[in-house]
Protein backbone atom coordinates (compact mmCIF):
# COMPACT_ATOMS: atom_id res chain seq x y z
CA MET A 1 26.94 -30.92 -6.07
CA ARG A 2 28.49 -32.78 -3.17
CA SER A 3 30.36 -35.97 -4.09
CA ALA A 4 28.01 -38.39 -2.33
CA ALA A 5 24.92 -36.71 -3.76
CA LYS A 6 26.44 -36.70 -7.27
CA ARG A 7 27.29 -40.38 -7.02
CA ALA A 8 23.77 -41.20 -5.87
CA VAL A 9 22.31 -39.23 -8.79
CA PHE A 10 24.45 -41.10 -11.30
CA ILE A 11 23.47 -44.43 -9.75
CA ALA A 12 19.87 -43.40 -10.42
CA VAL A 13 20.85 -42.40 -13.98
CA ASP A 14 22.43 -45.81 -14.58
CA VAL A 15 19.34 -47.59 -13.23
CA PHE A 16 17.21 -45.44 -15.55
CA ILE A 17 19.44 -46.38 -18.51
CA ILE A 18 19.08 -50.08 -17.70
CA VAL A 19 15.30 -49.87 -17.31
CA MET A 20 14.74 -47.84 -20.48
CA ILE A 21 16.95 -50.06 -22.63
CA VAL A 22 15.24 -53.20 -21.32
CA LEU A 23 11.79 -51.68 -21.87
CA SER A 24 12.67 -50.34 -25.32
CA GLY A 25 14.11 -53.68 -26.34
CA ALA A 26 11.19 -55.69 -24.95
CA LEU A 27 8.44 -53.40 -26.25
CA GLY A 28 10.27 -53.00 -29.55
CA ILE A 29 9.81 -56.70 -30.27
CA PHE A 30 6.15 -55.88 -30.87
CA GLU A 31 6.78 -52.55 -32.60
CA THR A 32 6.23 -52.30 -36.34
CA VAL A 33 7.04 -48.61 -36.87
CA GLY A 34 10.23 -46.62 -36.90
CA SER A 35 13.70 -47.13 -38.23
CA LEU A 36 14.09 -50.56 -36.64
CA TRP A 37 11.53 -51.94 -39.05
CA GLN A 38 12.11 -55.57 -38.12
CA SER A 39 9.76 -56.95 -35.48
CA GLY A 40 10.35 -59.82 -33.12
CA LEU A 41 13.80 -61.21 -32.43
CA ARG A 42 15.09 -60.03 -35.81
CA ARG A 43 15.46 -56.59 -34.24
CA PHE A 44 18.67 -57.90 -32.73
CA ILE A 45 20.31 -57.83 -36.15
CA PHE A 46 20.69 -54.06 -35.69
CA PHE A 47 23.80 -52.58 -34.07
CA THR A 48 21.50 -50.04 -32.40
CA VAL A 49 19.83 -52.73 -30.33
CA ASP A 50 23.02 -54.68 -29.65
CA SER A 51 25.04 -51.62 -28.60
CA ASN A 52 22.32 -50.50 -26.21
CA ILE A 53 22.09 -53.98 -24.70
CA LEU A 54 25.85 -53.86 -24.14
CA ALA A 55 25.42 -50.46 -22.47
CA ALA A 56 22.72 -51.85 -20.17
CA LEU A 57 24.89 -54.85 -19.24
CA SER A 58 27.86 -52.56 -18.60
CA ALA A 59 25.75 -50.33 -16.33
CA LEU A 60 24.47 -53.42 -14.52
CA VAL A 61 28.03 -54.69 -13.96
CA ALA A 62 29.15 -51.27 -12.70
CA LEU A 63 26.16 -50.79 -10.40
CA PRO A 64 27.41 -52.77 -7.35
CA PHE A 65 30.82 -51.11 -7.62
CA LYS A 66 29.20 -47.67 -7.75
CA ILE A 67 27.10 -48.51 -4.71
CA ARG A 68 30.26 -49.67 -2.92
CA ARG A 69 31.97 -46.44 -3.92
CA LEU A 70 29.04 -44.45 -2.52
CA ILE A 71 29.21 -46.28 0.81
CA ARG A 72 32.96 -46.85 1.24
CA GLY A 73 34.55 -44.41 -1.17
CA ARG A 74 36.45 -47.09 -3.07
CA PRO A 75 37.19 -46.25 -6.75
CA LEU A 76 35.82 -48.23 -9.67
CA PRO A 77 38.10 -51.07 -10.85
CA MET A 78 39.90 -50.53 -14.14
CA PRO A 79 38.09 -53.46 -15.89
CA VAL A 80 34.76 -51.76 -15.08
CA LEU A 81 36.07 -48.50 -16.56
CA ILE A 82 37.29 -50.26 -19.71
CA LEU A 83 33.93 -52.00 -20.13
CA GLY A 84 32.24 -48.63 -19.64
CA LEU A 85 34.47 -47.10 -22.31
CA ALA A 86 33.70 -49.91 -24.77
CA SER A 87 29.94 -49.80 -24.22
CA THR A 88 29.77 -46.00 -24.26
CA CYS A 89 31.80 -45.95 -27.45
CA ALA A 90 29.39 -48.46 -29.03
CA VAL A 91 26.28 -46.37 -28.29
CA THR A 92 28.15 -43.24 -29.36
CA VAL A 93 28.77 -44.94 -32.71
CA THR A 94 25.02 -45.55 -32.89
CA PHE A 95 24.26 -41.95 -31.92
CA LEU A 96 26.68 -40.41 -34.43
CA THR A 97 25.75 -42.81 -37.25
CA VAL A 98 22.16 -41.61 -36.94
CA ILE A 99 23.17 -37.94 -36.70
CA LEU A 100 25.69 -37.95 -39.55
CA PHE A 101 24.48 -40.69 -41.93
CA LEU A 102 21.12 -42.35 -41.37
CA GLY A 103 19.22 -39.23 -40.33
CA PRO A 104 20.22 -37.17 -43.39
CA THR A 105 19.68 -40.08 -45.81
CA ILE A 106 16.57 -41.75 -44.36
CA GLY A 107 15.03 -38.96 -42.30
CA PHE A 108 15.36 -37.93 -38.65
CA SER A 109 11.63 -38.35 -38.08
CA THR A 110 12.05 -42.04 -38.92
CA MET A 111 15.15 -42.37 -36.74
CA TYR A 112 13.51 -40.95 -33.62
CA VAL A 113 10.04 -42.47 -33.67
CA GLY A 114 8.82 -45.00 -31.09
CA ASN A 115 11.47 -46.88 -29.13
CA SER A 116 14.14 -45.67 -31.55
CA PHE A 117 13.94 -42.29 -29.80
CA TRP A 118 15.37 -43.88 -26.66
CA LEU A 119 17.89 -46.19 -28.36
CA HIS A 120 19.15 -43.66 -30.90
CA LEU A 121 19.21 -40.53 -28.75
CA ILE A 122 18.36 -40.48 -25.04
CA CYS A 123 20.13 -43.61 -23.77
CA PRO A 124 23.36 -42.96 -25.73
CA LEU A 125 23.51 -39.38 -24.43
CA LEU A 126 22.94 -40.53 -20.85
CA CYS A 127 25.65 -43.17 -21.25
CA ILE A 128 28.11 -40.55 -22.48
CA VAL A 129 27.32 -38.22 -19.57
CA SER A 130 27.54 -41.06 -17.04
CA PHE A 131 30.89 -42.32 -18.35
CA VAL A 132 32.55 -38.92 -18.65
CA PHE A 133 31.34 -37.38 -15.39
CA ASP A 134 30.87 -40.37 -13.08
CA SER A 135 33.87 -42.63 -13.68
CA GLU A 136 36.02 -40.71 -11.18
CA SER A 137 39.00 -42.91 -12.02
CA ASP A 138 42.10 -42.59 -9.84
CA LYS A 139 44.13 -44.11 -12.69
CA ARG A 140 44.24 -42.71 -16.20
CA ILE A 141 42.52 -44.69 -18.93
CA ARG A 142 45.36 -45.18 -21.40
CA ILE A 143 45.35 -45.32 -25.19
CA PRO A 144 45.76 -49.15 -25.36
CA HIS A 145 42.56 -49.45 -23.30
CA ALA A 146 40.73 -47.71 -26.15
CA LEU A 147 41.48 -50.70 -28.36
CA PHE A 148 38.93 -52.71 -26.36
CA ALA A 149 36.28 -50.30 -27.65
CA LEU A 150 36.87 -51.69 -31.15
CA LEU A 151 35.64 -55.16 -30.16
CA PRO A 152 31.84 -54.53 -30.38
CA VAL A 153 32.21 -52.98 -33.85
CA LEU A 154 34.65 -55.68 -34.98
CA ILE A 155 32.37 -58.52 -33.84
CA TYR A 156 29.23 -56.95 -35.28
CA GLY A 157 31.08 -56.04 -38.49
CA ALA A 158 32.24 -59.63 -38.96
CA VAL A 159 28.68 -60.92 -38.56
CA TYR A 160 27.34 -58.19 -40.85
CA PHE A 161 29.95 -59.06 -43.49
CA MET A 162 29.07 -62.77 -43.37
CA GLU A 163 25.32 -62.19 -43.51
CA VAL A 164 25.32 -59.44 -46.16
CA ILE A 165 28.30 -60.26 -48.38
CA VAL A 166 28.91 -63.99 -47.98
CA ILE A 167 25.60 -65.61 -47.04
CA GLY A 168 23.16 -62.99 -48.27
CA GLY A 169 20.78 -63.55 -45.37
CA TRP A 170 20.48 -59.85 -44.47
CA GLN A 171 19.73 -56.82 -46.56
CA ASP A 172 22.46 -54.19 -46.59
CA PHE A 173 20.25 -51.99 -44.39
CA TYR A 174 23.15 -49.74 -43.39
CA GLY A 175 24.33 -49.34 -46.97
CA PHE A 176 27.89 -50.26 -46.06
CA ASN A 177 28.33 -52.30 -49.25
CA ALA A 178 27.09 -49.58 -51.59
CA GLY A 179 28.96 -49.94 -54.86
CA GLY A 180 30.73 -52.99 -53.47
CA PHE A 181 32.97 -50.82 -51.30
CA TRP A 182 32.37 -52.68 -48.05
CA TYR A 183 36.10 -52.58 -47.27
CA VAL A 184 36.08 -48.78 -47.36
CA SER A 185 33.14 -48.74 -44.96
CA ALA A 186 34.98 -51.17 -42.68
CA ILE A 187 38.09 -48.99 -42.53
CA VAL A 188 36.07 -45.81 -41.96
CA MET A 189 33.93 -47.36 -39.21
CA LEU A 190 36.91 -48.85 -37.34
CA ALA A 191 38.92 -45.63 -37.61
CA ALA A 192 35.93 -43.55 -36.49
CA THR A 193 35.25 -45.92 -33.59
CA PHE A 194 38.83 -45.66 -32.38
CA LEU A 195 38.73 -41.86 -32.61
CA ILE A 196 35.47 -41.84 -30.65
CA ALA A 197 37.04 -44.05 -27.99
CA LEU A 198 40.05 -41.72 -27.77
CA GLY A 199 37.74 -38.73 -27.47
CA LEU A 200 35.70 -40.31 -24.67
CA ARG A 201 38.92 -41.36 -22.94
CA ALA A 202 40.30 -37.82 -23.16
CA LEU A 203 37.11 -36.29 -21.77
CA GLU A 204 36.93 -38.77 -18.87
CA ASN A 205 40.59 -38.27 -18.01
CA ALA A 206 40.23 -34.49 -18.14
CA VAL A 207 37.20 -34.53 -15.82
CA SER A 208 39.00 -36.91 -13.43
CA VAL A 209 42.08 -34.66 -13.35
CA ILE A 210 39.92 -31.62 -12.53
CA ARG A 211 38.18 -33.58 -9.77
CA ARG A 212 41.46 -34.69 -8.21
CA LYS A 213 42.79 -31.10 -8.16
CA ARG A 214 39.81 -29.84 -6.16
């Protein structure tokens, strides 16, 4: 696929991601089925919803720069790439948590019903594809940049800890405090998030190197 055509396709993909996340979030407020069993604004207590919103905002921020790149050929700024890495890492955490933990324990049919199908599966996969194959960075995304990808999980984890452990306002719907071992869950999630960020970084860098050699 020619470069200009590929860039135009990925702009369309990003617009689709934004639209589907907004629609899934808005319609999900009135949804009473599926894994995101809370209706109304309480749906925003889930990392699934928050990570997808971050992905939509990241795609929205990148959109004018991608349009500029399409017209003038200018590369995406590094801050846009870092934001893309952080948001893609967040939805990848959502995607893998469903695949490896929530799906086997709660049931995949519950995880992928209604709007959860888009937020748990389709939008995260599209975000991964868009980040890896459309960043086209002229500069390598370095390991320290991957640390920014920890911020969404750190912020959400701090809120989750306060609400579940300290205040008791939320149920432990992710089961991270099972047996009182919340600190183990915290270490595992942060380590896994950093490894995911490094993996996404490595894939994007590899694709960019191949592109530059052509």
